[in-house]
CSV table of C-alpha atoms and ligand atoms in Angstrom, one decimal:
chain,number,residue,atom,x,y,z
A,1,MET,CA,-10.8,8.0,-46.1
A,2,ALA,CA,-12.3,10.6,-48.3
A,3,SER,CA,-9.8,13.0,-49.7
A,4,GLY,CA,-9.6,16.4,-48.0
A,5,GLU,CA,-10.6,14.8,-44.7
A,6,THR,CA,-7.9,15.1,-42.1
A,7,LYS,CA,-6.6,12.0,-40.5
A,8,VAL,CA,-7.5,11.8,-36.8
A,9,MET,CA,-5.2,9.6,-34.9
A,10,LYS,CA,-6.7,7.7,-32.0
A,11,TYR,CA,-4.7,7.0,-29.0
A,12,GLU,CA,-5.0,4.4,-26.2
A,13,PRO,CA,-3.4,4.4,-22.7
A,14,VAL,CA,-1.1,1.6,-21.6
A,15,ILE,CA,-0.9,1.4,-17.8
A,16,GLY,CA,1.1,-1.0,-15.4
A,17,LEU,CA,0.7,-0.9,-11.7
A,18,GLU,CA,3.1,-1.5,-8.8
A,19,VAL,CA,1.4,-2.0,-5.4
A,20,HIS,CA,3.3,-2.1,-2.0
A,21,ILE,CA,1.5,-3.8,0.8
A,22,GLU,CA,2.8,-3.6,4.4
A,23,LEU,CA,2.3,-7.0,6.1
A,24,ASN,CA,0.7,-7.3,9.5
A,25,THR,CA,3.4,-9.6,11.0
A,26,LYS,CA,4.3,-9.2,14.7
A,27,THR,CA,7.9,-8.6,14.1
A,28,LYS,CA,10.0,-6.9,11.4
A,29,MET,CA,11.4,-8.5,8.2
A,30,PHE,CA,15.0,-9.1,9.3
A,31,CYS,CA,15.0,-8.7,13.1
A,32,ARG,CA,12.6,-9.3,16.0
A,33,CYS,CA,11.6,-5.6,16.6
A,34,ASN,CA,7.9,-5.0,17.0
A,35,ALA,CA,6.5,-4.3,13.4
A,36,ASP,CA,3.5,-2.4,14.6
A,37,TYR,CA,4.8,1.2,14.5
A,38,PHE,CA,1.4,3.0,14.3
A,39,GLY,CA,1.2,5.8,17.0
A,40,LYS,CA,4.4,4.7,18.8
A,41,GLU,CA,7.0,7.0,20.2
A,42,PRO,CA,9.6,7.5,17.5
A,43,ASN,CA,12.7,5.2,17.4
A,44,THR,CA,11.5,3.0,20.2
A,45,SER,CA,11.2,-0.1,18.0
A,46,THR,CA,14.6,-0.4,16.6
A,47,CYS,CA,17.8,-2.5,17.0
A,48,PRO,CA,21.2,-2.8,15.4
A,49,VAL,CA,19.8,-4.8,12.4
A,50,CYS,CA,17.1,-2.4,11.4
A,51,LEU,CA,19.2,0.6,12.2
A,52,GLY,CA,21.9,-0.8,9.8
A,53,LEU,CA,24.7,-0.7,12.4
A,54,PRO,CA,28.0,-2.2,11.2
A,55,GLY,CA,28.4,-5.9,11.8
A,56,ALA,CA,24.7,-6.5,12.6
A,57,LEU,CA,23.4,-9.7,11.0
A,58,PRO,CA,19.8,-10.0,9.6
A,59,PHE,CA,17.7,-13.2,9.6
A,60,ILE,CA,14.4,-14.0,7.8
A,61,ASN,CA,10.9,-13.6,9.1
A,62,GLN,CA,9.2,-16.9,8.2
A,63,GLN,CA,5.7,-15.5,8.6
A,64,ALA,CA,6.4,-12.8,6.0
A,65,ILE,CA,7.6,-15.3,3.5
A,66,GLU,CA,4.5,-17.4,4.0
A,67,ASP,CA,2.3,-14.3,3.6
A,68,CYS,CA,4.2,-13.4,0.3
A,69,ILE,CA,3.6,-17.0,-1.0
A,70,LYS,CA,0.0,-16.7,-0.1
A,71,ILE,CA,-0.4,-13.4,-2.0
A,72,GLY,CA,1.3,-15.0,-5.0
A,73,LEU,CA,-0.9,-18.1,-4.9
A,74,ALA,CA,-4.1,-15.9,-4.5
A,75,LEU,CA,-3.0,-14.0,-7.6
A,76,ASN,CA,-2.5,-17.2,-9.5
A,77,CYS,CA,1.3,-17.0,-9.6
A,78,SER,CA,3.8,-19.8,-9.7
A,79,ILE,CA,6.0,-19.9,-6.7
A,80,ASN,CA,9.7,-20.1,-7.5
A,81,GLU,CA,11.3,-23.2,-6.0
A,82,LYS,CA,14.5,-21.1,-5.3
A,83,SER,CA,14.3,-17.5,-4.4
A,84,TYR,CA,16.8,-15.0,-2.9
A,85,PHE,CA,17.2,-11.5,-1.5
A,86,GLU,CA,19.3,-8.7,-3.2
A,87,ARG,CA,20.7,-5.4,-2.1
A,88,LYS,CA,19.2,-2.4,-3.9
A,89,ASN,CA,21.8,0.2,-3.3
A,90,TYR,CA,21.0,3.8,-2.8
A,91,PHE,CA,21.9,6.6,-0.3
A,92,TYR,CA,19.0,8.2,1.5
A,93,PRO,CA,18.5,8.7,5.3
A,94,ASP,CA,15.2,6.8,5.3
A,95,LEU,CA,17.2,3.5,5.2
A,96,ALA,CA,20.2,3.6,7.5
A,97,LYS,CA,21.9,0.6,5.7
A,98,GLY,CA,22.5,2.3,2.4
A,99,PHE,CA,20.5,-0.3,0.6
A,100,GLN,CA,17.0,-1.8,0.6
A,101,THR,CA,16.9,-5.6,1.0
A,102,SER,CA,14.6,-6.6,-1.9
A,103,GLN,CA,14.4,-9.2,-4.8
A,104,LEU,CA,15.0,-8.8,-8.5
A,105,VAL,CA,16.2,-11.9,-10.3
A,106,LEU,CA,14.3,-14.6,-8.5
A,107,PRO,CA,11.3,-13.2,-6.7
A,108,ILE,CA,9.1,-15.4,-4.6
A,109,ALA,CA,6.0,-15.4,-7.0
A,110,ILE,CA,5.9,-14.8,-10.7
A,111,GLY,CA,3.5,-15.0,-13.7
A,112,GLY,CA,-0.1,-14.7,-12.3
A,113,TRP,CA,-3.3,-13.0,-13.3
A,114,ILE,CA,-6.4,-11.4,-11.9
A,115,GLU,CA,-9.7,-10.3,-13.6
A,116,VAL,CA,-10.8,-6.7,-13.5
A,117,GLU,CA,-13.9,-5.0,-14.6
A,118,ASP,CA,-14.1,-1.9,-16.7
A,119,ALA,CA,-16.8,0.9,-16.8
A,120,GLN,CA,-19.0,-1.3,-19.1
A,121,GLY,CA,-18.7,-4.3,-16.8
A,122,LYS,CA,-16.4,-6.1,-19.2
A,123,LEU,CA,-13.8,-8.4,-17.5
A,124,THR,CA,-10.2,-8.1,-18.6
A,125,LYS,CA,-7.4,-10.4,-17.4
A,126,ILE,CA,-4.5,-8.4,-16.0
A,127,ARG,CA,-1.2,-10.3,-16.0
A,128,ILE,CA,0.8,-10.3,-12.8
A,129,ASN,CA,4.5,-10.1,-13.4
A,130,ARG,CA,5.6,-10.9,-9.9
A,131,ALA,CA,5.1,-10.5,-6.1
A,132,HIS,CA,8.3,-10.1,-4.3
A,133,GLN,CA,9.4,-9.6,-0.7
A,134,GLU,CA,11.1,-6.5,0.5
A,135,GLU,CA,11.2,-4.1,3.5
A,136,ASP,CA,9.8,-0.7,4.3
A,137,THR,CA,11.9,2.5,5.0
A,138,GLY,CA,11.9,4.8,7.9
A,139,LYS,CA,9.7,7.8,8.0
A,140,LEU,CA,11.0,11.3,7.3
A,141,THR,CA,9.1,14.3,8.6
A,142,HIS,CA,9.9,17.8,7.4
A,143,ARG,CA,8.9,20.6,9.9
A,144,ASP,CA,10.1,24.2,10.4
A,145,GLY,CA,13.1,23.7,8.1
A,146,GLN,CA,14.2,20.6,9.9
A,147,THR,CA,13.9,16.9,9.1
A,148,PHE,CA,13.0,14.3,11.6
A,149,ILE,CA,13.5,10.7,11.2
A,150,ASP,CA,11.6,7.7,12.8
A,151,TYR,CA,13.1,4.3,12.2
A,152,ASN,CA,10.2,2.4,13.8
A,153,ARG,CA,8.8,1.5,10.3
A,154,SER,CA,12.3,0.7,8.9
A,155,SER,CA,12.3,-2.9,7.9
A,156,VAL,CA,8.7,-3.7,8.4
A,157,PRO,CA,7.9,-6.4,5.9
A,158,LEU,CA,6.6,-5.1,2.5
A,159,VAL,CA,5.4,-7.1,-0.4
A,160,GLU,CA,5.4,-5.5,-4.0
A,161,VAL,CA,3.0,-6.8,-6.6
A,162,VAL,CA,3.9,-5.7,-10.1
A,163,THR,CA,1.5,-6.0,-13.1
A,164,GLU,CA,2.2,-6.2,-16.8
A,165,PRO,CA,1.1,-3.0,-18.6
A,166,ASP,CA,-2.5,-4.4,-19.2
A,167,PHE,CA,-4.7,-1.7,-17.9
A,168,THR,CA,-6.4,0.8,-20.2
A,169,ASP,CA,-8.5,3.0,-17.8
A,170,THR,CA,-8.9,4.2,-14.3
A,171,PHE,CA,-12.1,2.2,-13.7
A,172,GLN,CA,-10.1,-1.0,-14.0
A,173,ILE,CA,-7.3,0.4,-11.8
A,174,LYS,CA,-10.0,1.1,-9.1
A,175,ASP,CA,-11.4,-2.4,-9.4
A,176,TYR,CA,-7.9,-3.8,-9.2
A,177,ALA,CA,-7.2,-1.9,-6.0
A,178,LYS,CA,-10.4,-2.9,-4.5
A,179,LYS,CA,-9.9,-6.6,-5.4
A,180,LEU,CA,-6.3,-6.7,-4.0
A,181,GLN,CA,-7.5,-5.0,-0.8
A,182,GLN,CA,-10.1,-7.7,-0.4
A,183,ILE,CA,-7.5,-10.4,-1.1
A,184,PHE,CA,-5.1,-9.1,1.5
A,185,ARG,CA,-7.8,-8.8,4.1
A,186,TYR,CA,-9.3,-12.3,3.6
A,187,LEU,CA,-5.8,-13.7,3.6
A,188,ASP,CA,-5.3,-11.7,6.8
A,189,VAL,CA,-1.8,-10.6,5.7
A,190,SER,CA,-2.5,-6.8,5.9
A,191,ASN,CA,-5.1,-4.3,6.9
A,192,ALA,CA,-4.5,-2.9,3.4
A,193,ASP,CA,-5.7,0.6,4.5
A,194,MET,CA,-4.8,3.1,1.9
A,195,GLU,CA,-5.2,6.1,4.2
A,196,ARG,CA,-2.8,4.7,6.8
A,197,GLY,CA,-0.3,3.7,4.0
A,198,ASP,CA,-0.6,0.0,4.5
A,199,MET,CA,-1.2,-0.2,0.7
A,200,ARG,CA,0.5,2.2,-1.8
A,201,LEU,CA,-0.2,2.5,-5.5
A,202,GLU,CA,2.2,3.5,-8.3
A,203,ALA,CA,1.1,3.9,-11.8
A,204,ASN,CA,3.2,3.6,-15.0
A,205,ILE,CA,1.6,5.3,-18.0
A,206,SER,CA,2.2,5.6,-21.6
A,207,VAL,CA,0.0,6.3,-24.6
A,208,ARG,CA,0.1,4.7,-28.2
A,209,PRO,CA,-1.8,5.0,-31.4
A,210,VAL,CA,-4.7,2.5,-31.6
A,211,GLY,CA,-3.5,-0.5,-33.6
A,212,GLN,CA,0.1,-0.3,-32.4
A,213,THR,CA,0.9,-3.6,-30.6
A,214,THR,CA,4.4,-2.8,-29.4
A,215,LEU,CA,4.9,-0.9,-26.1
A,216,PRO,CA,5.8,2.8,-26.3
A,217,ASN,CA,9.5,3.3,-25.6
A,218,TYR,CA,8.9,5.6,-22.6
A,219,ARG,CA,6.8,5.4,-19.5
A,220,VAL,CA,5.8,8.0,-16.9
A,221,GLU,CA,5.8,6.8,-13.3
A,222,LEU,CA,3.3,8.4,-11.0
A,223,LYS,CA,4.7,8.2,-7.5
A,224,ASN,CA,4.1,9.3,-3.9
A,225,ILE,CA,0.3,9.9,-4.4
A,226,ASN,CA,-1.2,8.6,-1.2
A,227,SER,CA,-5.0,8.6,-1.9
A,228,PHE,CA,-6.8,6.6,-4.5
A,229,ARG,CA,-8.9,9.6,-5.6
A,230,PHE,CA,-5.8,11.7,-6.4
A,231,MET,CA,-4.2,8.7,-8.2
A,232,ALA,CA,-7.2,8.5,-10.4
A,233,GLN,CA,-7.1,12.2,-11.2
A,234,ALA,CA,-3.4,12.1,-11.8
A,235,VAL,CA,-3.8,9.1,-14.3
A,236,GLU,CA,-6.7,10.9,-16.1
A,237,TYR,CA,-4.6,14.1,-16.4
A,238,GLU,CA,-1.5,12.1,-17.5
A,239,ILE,CA,-3.4,10.3,-20.3
A,240,ALA,CA,-4.7,13.6,-21.6
A,241,ARG,CA,-1.4,15.4,-21.3
A,242,GLN,CA,0.4,12.6,-23.2
A,243,ILE,CA,-2.2,12.4,-26.0
A,244,GLU,CA,-2.0,16.1,-26.5
A,245,ALA,CA,1.9,15.9,-26.6
A,246,HIS,CA,1.7,13.2,-29.2
A,247,GLU,CA,-0.8,15.2,-31.3
A,248,LYS,CA,1.5,18.2,-31.2
A,249,GLY,CA,4.3,15.9,-32.3
A,250,GLU,CA,6.3,16.4,-29.0
A,251,LYS,CA,8.6,13.7,-27.9
A,252,LEU,CA,7.5,12.1,-24.5
A,253,VAL,CA,10.3,10.9,-22.1
A,254,GLN,CA,10.7,8.5,-19.3
A,255,GLU,CA,10.3,10.3,-16.0
A,256,THR,CA,8.7,10.1,-12.5
A,257,ARG,CA,5.9,12.6,-11.8
A,258,GLY,CA,3.9,13.5,-8.7
A,259,TRP,CA,0.5,15.2,-8.4
A,260,ASN,CA,0.0,18.8,-7.4
A,261,GLU,CA,-3.4,18.8,-5.6
A,262,ASP,CA,-3.9,22.6,-5.7
A,263,LYS,CA,-3.1,23.1,-9.4
A,264,ARG,CA,-4.5,19.7,-10.4
A,265,VAL,CA,-1.6,18.9,-12.6
A,266,THR,CA,1.2,16.2,-12.5
A,267,TYR,CA,4.8,17.6,-12.3
A,268,VAL,CA,8.3,16.2,-12.9
A,269,GLN,CA,9.9,14.7,-9.8
A,270,ARG,CA,12.8,12.9,-11.5
A,271,SER,CA,13.9,12.6,-15.2
A,272,LYS,CA,15.6,9.6,-16.7
A,273,GLU,CA,19.0,11.3,-16.5
A,274,GLU,CA,18.7,11.5,-12.7
A,275,ALA,CA,17.4,7.8,-12.5
A,276,HIS,CA,19.3,5.7,-9.9
A,277,ASP,CA,21.5,2.9,-10.8
A,278,TYR,CA,20.7,0.6,-7.9
A,279,ARG,CA,23.4,-1.9,-8.6
A,280,TYR,CA,21.5,-4.9,-7.3
A,281,PHE,CA,23.6,-7.8,-6.1
A,282,PRO,CA,22.7,-10.9,-4.0
A,283,GLU,CA,22.5,-10.3,-0.3
A,284,PRO,CA,25.5,-12.2,1.2
A,285,ASP,CA,24.1,-12.2,4.8
A,286,LEU,CA,21.0,-14.1,4.0
A,287,PRO,CA,20.5,-17.7,2.9
A,288,ILE,CA,18.8,-18.7,-0.4
A,289,LEU,CA,15.2,-19.6,0.1
A,290,LYS,CA,14.1,-23.1,-1.0
A,291,MET,CA,10.4,-23.7,-1.2
A,292,SER,CA,9.5,-27.3,-0.2
A,293,ALA,CA,6.5,-29.0,-1.9
A,294,THR,CA,5.1,-29.5,1.6
A,295,LEU,CA,5.2,-25.7,2.3
A,296,ILE,CA,3.5,-24.9,-1.0
A,297,ASN,CA,0.9,-27.5,-0.3
A,298,GLU,CA,0.2,-26.1,3.1
A,299,MET,CA,0.0,-22.5,1.8
A,300,THR,CA,-2.3,-23.5,-1.0
A,301,LYS,CA,-4.6,-25.1,1.5
A,302,ALA,CA,-4.5,-21.9,3.7
A,303,VAL,CA,-5.4,-19.8,0.7
A,304,ASP,CA,-8.3,-22.0,-0.3
A,305,THR,CA,-9.7,-21.9,3.2
A,306,ALA,CA,-9.2,-18.1,3.3
A,307,LYS,CA,-10.9,-17.6,-0.1
A,308,GLU,CA,-14.2,-18.9,1.5
A,309,LYS,CA,-14.1,-15.7,3.4
A,310,ASP,CA,-14.0,-13.6,0.2
A,311,PRO,CA,-17.1,-11.2,0.6
A,312,VAL,CA,-17.9,-11.9,-3.0
A,313,LYS,CA,-18.0,-15.6,-2.5
A,314,VAL,CA,-19.9,-15.3,0.7
A,315,ALA,CA,-22.5,-13.0,-1.0
A,316,GLU,CA,-22.9,-15.7,-3.8
A,317,LYS,CA,-23.5,-18.4,-1.2
A,318,LEU,CA,-26.1,-16.2,0.6
A,319,VAL,CA,-27.9,-15.3,-2.6
A,320,SER,CA,-28.2,-19.1,-3.3
A,321,THR,CA,-30.5,-19.3,-0.3
A,322,GLY,CA,-32.9,-17.1,-2.1
A,323,MET,CA,-32.3,-13.7,-0.7
A,324,SER,CA,-31.7,-10.7,-2.9
A,325,LEU,CA,-28.3,-9.7,-4.3
A,326,ALA,CA,-28.3,-6.5,-2.3
A,327,SER,CA,-29.2,-8.4,1.0
A,328,GLY,CA,-26.5,-11.0,0.3
A,329,ALA,CA,-23.9,-8.3,-0.3
A,330,SER,CA,-25.0,-6.4,2.8
A,331,ILE,CA,-24.8,-9.4,5.1
A,332,ALA,CA,-21.4,-10.5,3.6
A,333,ARG,CA,-20.0,-7.1,4.6
A,334,ASN,CA,-21.3,-7.2,8.1
A,335,PRO,CA,-19.6,-9.9,10.3
A,336,ILE,CA,-22.3,-9.8,13.0
A,337,LYS,CA,-25.1,-10.2,10.6
A,338,LEU,CA,-23.3,-13.0,8.8
A,339,ALA,CA,-22.7,-14.7,12.1
A,340,ILE,CA,-26.3,-14.5,13.0
A,341,PHE,CA,-27.4,-15.8,9.7
A,342,ASN,CA,-25.0,-18.7,9.9
A,343,GLU,CA,-26.0,-19.5,13.4
A,344,VAL,CA,-29.7,-19.8,12.4
A,345,GLN,CA,-28.8,-21.9,9.5
A,346,LYS,CA,-27.1,-24.4,11.9
A,347,GLU,CA,-30.3,-24.7,13.9
A,348,LYS,CA,-32.3,-27.8,13.1
A,349,SER,CA,-35.5,-26.4,14.7
A,350,VAL,CA,-35.9,-23.9,11.8
A,351,LEU,CA,-35.4,-26.3,9.1
A,352,ASP,CA,-38.7,-25.0,7.5
A,353,MET,CA,-37.5,-21.5,7.5
A,354,ASP,CA,-38.2,-19.2,4.6
A,355,TRP,CA,-34.4,-18.4,4.0
A,356,LYS,CA,-35.2,-15.8,1.4
A,357,ASP,CA,-37.4,-13.9,3.7
A,358,PHE,CA,-35.2,-14.3,6.7
A,359,GLY,CA,-32.1,-13.1,4.7
A,360,ASN,CA,-33.8,-10.0,3.5
A,361,PHE,CA,-35.1,-9.4,7.0
A,362,ILE,CA,-31.6,-9.7,8.7
A,363,ALA,CA,-30.0,-7.5,5.9
A,364,ASN,CA,-32.5,-4.7,6.6
A,365,ARG,CA,-32.2,-4.8,10.4
A,366,GLU,CA,-30.4,-2.2,12.4
A,367,ILE,CA,-27.7,-4.2,14.2
A,368,ASN,CA,-25.0,-1.9,15.6
A,369,GLU,CA,-23.5,-4.4,18.0
A,370,GLU,CA,-20.0,-5.3,17.1
A,371,ASN,CA,-19.1,-7.8,19.8
A,372,ILE,CA,-19.0,-11.2,18.1
A,373,ASN,CA,-19.4,-12.9,21.6
A,374,LEU,CA,-22.9,-11.6,21.8
A,375,VAL,CA,-23.9,-13.4,18.5
A,376,PRO,CA,-26.0,-16.2,20.4
A,377,GLU,CA,-28.0,-13.6,22.2
A,378,LEU,CA,-28.5,-11.4,19.1
A,379,THR,CA,-29.5,-14.4,17.2
A,380,LYS,CA,-32.2,-15.3,19.6
A,381,LYS,CA,-33.6,-11.8,19.4
A,382,GLN,CA,-33.6,-11.5,15.7
A,383,LEU,CA,-35.1,-15.0,15.3
A,384,SER,CA,-38.0,-14.1,17.7
A,385,ASP,CA,-38.6,-10.8,16.0
A,386,PHE,CA,-38.7,-12.4,12.7
A,387,GLN,CA,-41.1,-15.2,13.8
A,388,SER,CA,-43.4,-12.8,15.6
A,389,ARG,CA,-43.5,-10.5,12.6
A,390,LYS,CA,-44.3,-13.5,10.4
A,391,SER,CA,-47.1,-14.9,12.7
A,392,GLY,CA,-48.6,-11.4,12.7
A,393,LEU,CA,-48.9,-11.5,8.9
A,394,ILE,CA,-52.1,-12.4,7.2
A,395,SER,CA,-51.3,-15.9,5.8
A,396,ASN,CA,-54.8,-16.7,4.6
A,397,SER,CA,-54.8,-15.9,0.9
A,398,LYS,CA,-58.5,-15.8,0.6
A,399,GLU,CA,-58.5,-12.9,3.1
A,400,LEU,CA,-55.7,-11.1,1.1
A,401,GLU,CA,-57.6,-11.8,-2.2
A,402,ALA,CA,-60.7,-10.1,-0.7
A,403,LEU,CA,-58.7,-7.0,0.3
A,404,ALA,CA,-57.1,-6.9,-3.2
A,405,GLN,CA,-60.5,-7.0,-4.8
A,406,GLU,CA,-61.7,-4.2,-2.6
A,407,VAL,CA,-58.8,-2.0,-3.8
A,408,ILE,CA,-59.3,-2.8,-7.3
A,409,ASP,CA,-62.9,-1.9,-7.1
A,410,GLU,CA,-62.1,1.4,-5.4
A,411,ASN,CA,-59.6,2.4,-8.1
A,412,PRO,CA,-60.9,1.9,-11.6
A,413,GLY,CA,-58.6,4.8,-12.9
A,414,MET,CA,-55.5,2.8,-11.9
A,415,VAL,CA,-56.9,-0.4,-13.2
A,416,ASP,CA,-57.3,1.3,-16.6
A,417,ILE,CA,-53.7,2.6,-16.5
A,418,TYR,CA,-52.5,-0.9,-15.6
A,419,LYS,CA,-54.5,-2.4,-18.5
A,420,SER,CA,-53.1,0.2,-20.9
A,421,GLY,CA,-49.7,-1.2,-20.3
A,422,LYS,CA,-48.2,0.9,-17.5
A,423,THR,CA,-48.0,-2.0,-15.1
A,424,THR,CA,-45.7,-0.3,-12.6
A,425,VAL,CA,-49.0,1.2,-11.3
A,426,VAL,CA,-49.5,-2.0,-9.6
A,427,MET,CA,-47.3,-0.9,-6.7
A,428,ALA,CA,-49.8,1.8,-5.9
A,429,LEU,CA,-52.4,-0.8,-5.6
A,430,VAL,CA,-50.1,-2.9,-3.4
A,431,GLY,CA,-49.8,0.1,-1.2
A,432,GLY,CA,-53.6,0.2,-0.9
A,433,VAL,CA,-53.8,-3.4,0.1
A,434,MET,CA,-50.9,-2.9,2.7
A,435,GLY,CA,-52.9,0.1,4.2
A,436,LYS,CA,-56.1,-1.9,4.5
A,437,SER,CA,-54.2,-4.9,6.1
A,438,GLY,CA,-52.6,-2.5,8.7
A,439,GLY,CA,-49.2,-3.4,7.4
A,440,LYS,CA,-49.9,-7.1,8.0
A,441,ALA,CA,-49.6,-8.3,4.4
A,442,ASP,CA,-46.5,-9.6,2.7
A,443,PRO,CA,-46.1,-7.1,-0.2
A,444,GLY,CA,-44.7,-9.7,-2.6
A,445,LYS,CA,-47.6,-12.0,-2.1
A,446,VAL,CA,-50.1,-9.1,-2.5
A,447,LYS,CA,-48.5,-8.1,-5.8
A,448,ALA,CA,-48.8,-11.6,-7.1
A,449,ILE,CA,-52.5,-11.7,-6.2
A,450,LEU,CA,-53.2,-8.3,-7.7
A,451,GLU,CA,-51.5,-9.4,-10.9
A,452,ARG,CA,-53.5,-12.5,-11.1
A,453,LEU,CA,-56.8,-10.6,-10.5
A,454,LEU,CA,-56.0,-7.9,-13.0
A,455,GLY,CA,-55.2,-10.6,-15.7
B,1,ADP,P1,10.8,-0.1,-11.9
B,1,ADP,O1,11.3,-0.7,-10.7
B,1,ADP,O2,11.7,0.5,-12.8
B,1,ADP,O3,9.6,0.7,-11.6
B,1,ADP,P2,9.2,-2.5,-12.5
B,1,ADP,O4,9.6,-3.6,-13.3
B,1,ADP,O5,9.2,-2.6,-11.0
B,1,ADP,O6,10.3,-1.3,-12.8
B,1,ADP,O7,7.8,-1.9,-12.9
B,1,ADP,C1,7.6,-1.5,-14.2
B,1,ADP,C2,6.1,-1.3,-14.3
B,1,ADP,O8,5.9,-0.5,-15.6
B,1,ADP,C3,5.4,-2.5,-14.5
B,1,ADP,O9,4.1,-2.3,-13.9
B,1,ADP,C4,5.1,-2.5,-16.1
B,1,ADP,O10,3.9,-3.2,-16.4
B,1,ADP,C5,5.0,-1.0,-16.4
B,1,ADP,N1,5.4,-0.7,-17.8
B,1,ADP,C6,6.4,-1.2,-18.5
B,1,ADP,N2,6.5,-0.6,-19.7
B,1,ADP,C7,5.4,0.2,-19.7
B,1,ADP,C8,4.9,1.2,-20.8
B,1,ADP,N3,5.5,1.3,-21.9
B,1,ADP,N4,3.8,1.9,-20.4
B,1,ADP,C9,3.2,1.7,-19.2
B,1,ADP,N5,3.6,0.9,-18.3
B,1,ADP,C10,4.7,0.2,-18.5
B,2,MG,MG1,9.3,-0.9,-9.2
B,3,ZN,ZN1,15.1,-4.1,14.5
């Protein structure tokens, strides 16, 4: 560095995420109450266990454990052979027991990874620290100076997925959230709807000088932010605030912050001094979980089958039939269109089908029907529309060539432009041929013919 130049320190963010997912099991985590609390009359889905009444004994929901194992496997984690529940003690009316049943020492799944994309499209491996099983709390509503409590949500199965602090920007966070959501949906373990609170995100953020390899000795936890947009804004704000504090030589401290939507700033919710000591200890009323090899094999198979439903995988498969990436992605997202396409693929009578053309055709159709039972009928209609459109097309290339030559002769100006190197002008000529044919030409074919004639 030249003398006299001031040294500019560069900082980079270090971000770790905690995601809570509410499972879509029929019953709650440790009792048989209905777990679907949405829109229900408050406190109608409760029992002595989920109300934490003295002497009530919990038992474990097998489906929830299997779902948690699947989540772990889909995130490339190892499943602990032995796992157990612990009491996370705290006093707050949203959990009547005085503790949350959770896992700390031996969670169900540990040590996985997932790849996420940054703004430049570069893939980064994010390490997954663990996926553990726990339970949701009741819901407090504050209104007119009073607080209301609904225990219908209390003890609904919740899985927490914790990453290592491997994120460096909000684009990666967004990609991670999107990918997790897809995984939960294709595994069919959760609706993973952020607005409904099925999936909740917490971000831990610190900032360090570029080049430093150790973790900063503080982290700021952003909590209770229930929309993805606000979370991204809060993270951006926090990165800027922390860099500024570092530059001013201020000391940053461990704390929990929330997001003020109106002022667009983060604010302190809890400092380290007020942090809880949860005094985790093993839950004496629940047995230790032992994962048999048979169970893990079964779950691995289930995950592999479910992965076939991953929209990204489905789109890749569709594109391999020749259709465009946009068409593949669009069909993969639409269950009815996908079912129609698959249905036609099964038919032997259309073996000589132009799949590329048909895929693009289906992708661009308006199909608003959502009833999967109607697929056979819809398929027949789409197929006959496609075939009648195709048979109406001019298939004789001599005929098309003649039309193309006409258009070329009538547009010497455009031909000059084309020959000067601005080859995109060919699309205008394609338009000319389409017009002459009364819309009965295949634009792709016409373009190829024009390019050949123009040399
Ligand atoms: P807690 O229950 O206290 O929130 P967890 O272990 O559940 O602790 O989560 C800690 C989260 O904080 C993890 O996602 C981890 O990657 C992240 N983290 C740890 N150290 C840092 C740091 N210096 N900067 C940013 N994130 C961090
Ligand atoms: Mg945590
Ligand atoms: Zn109950």
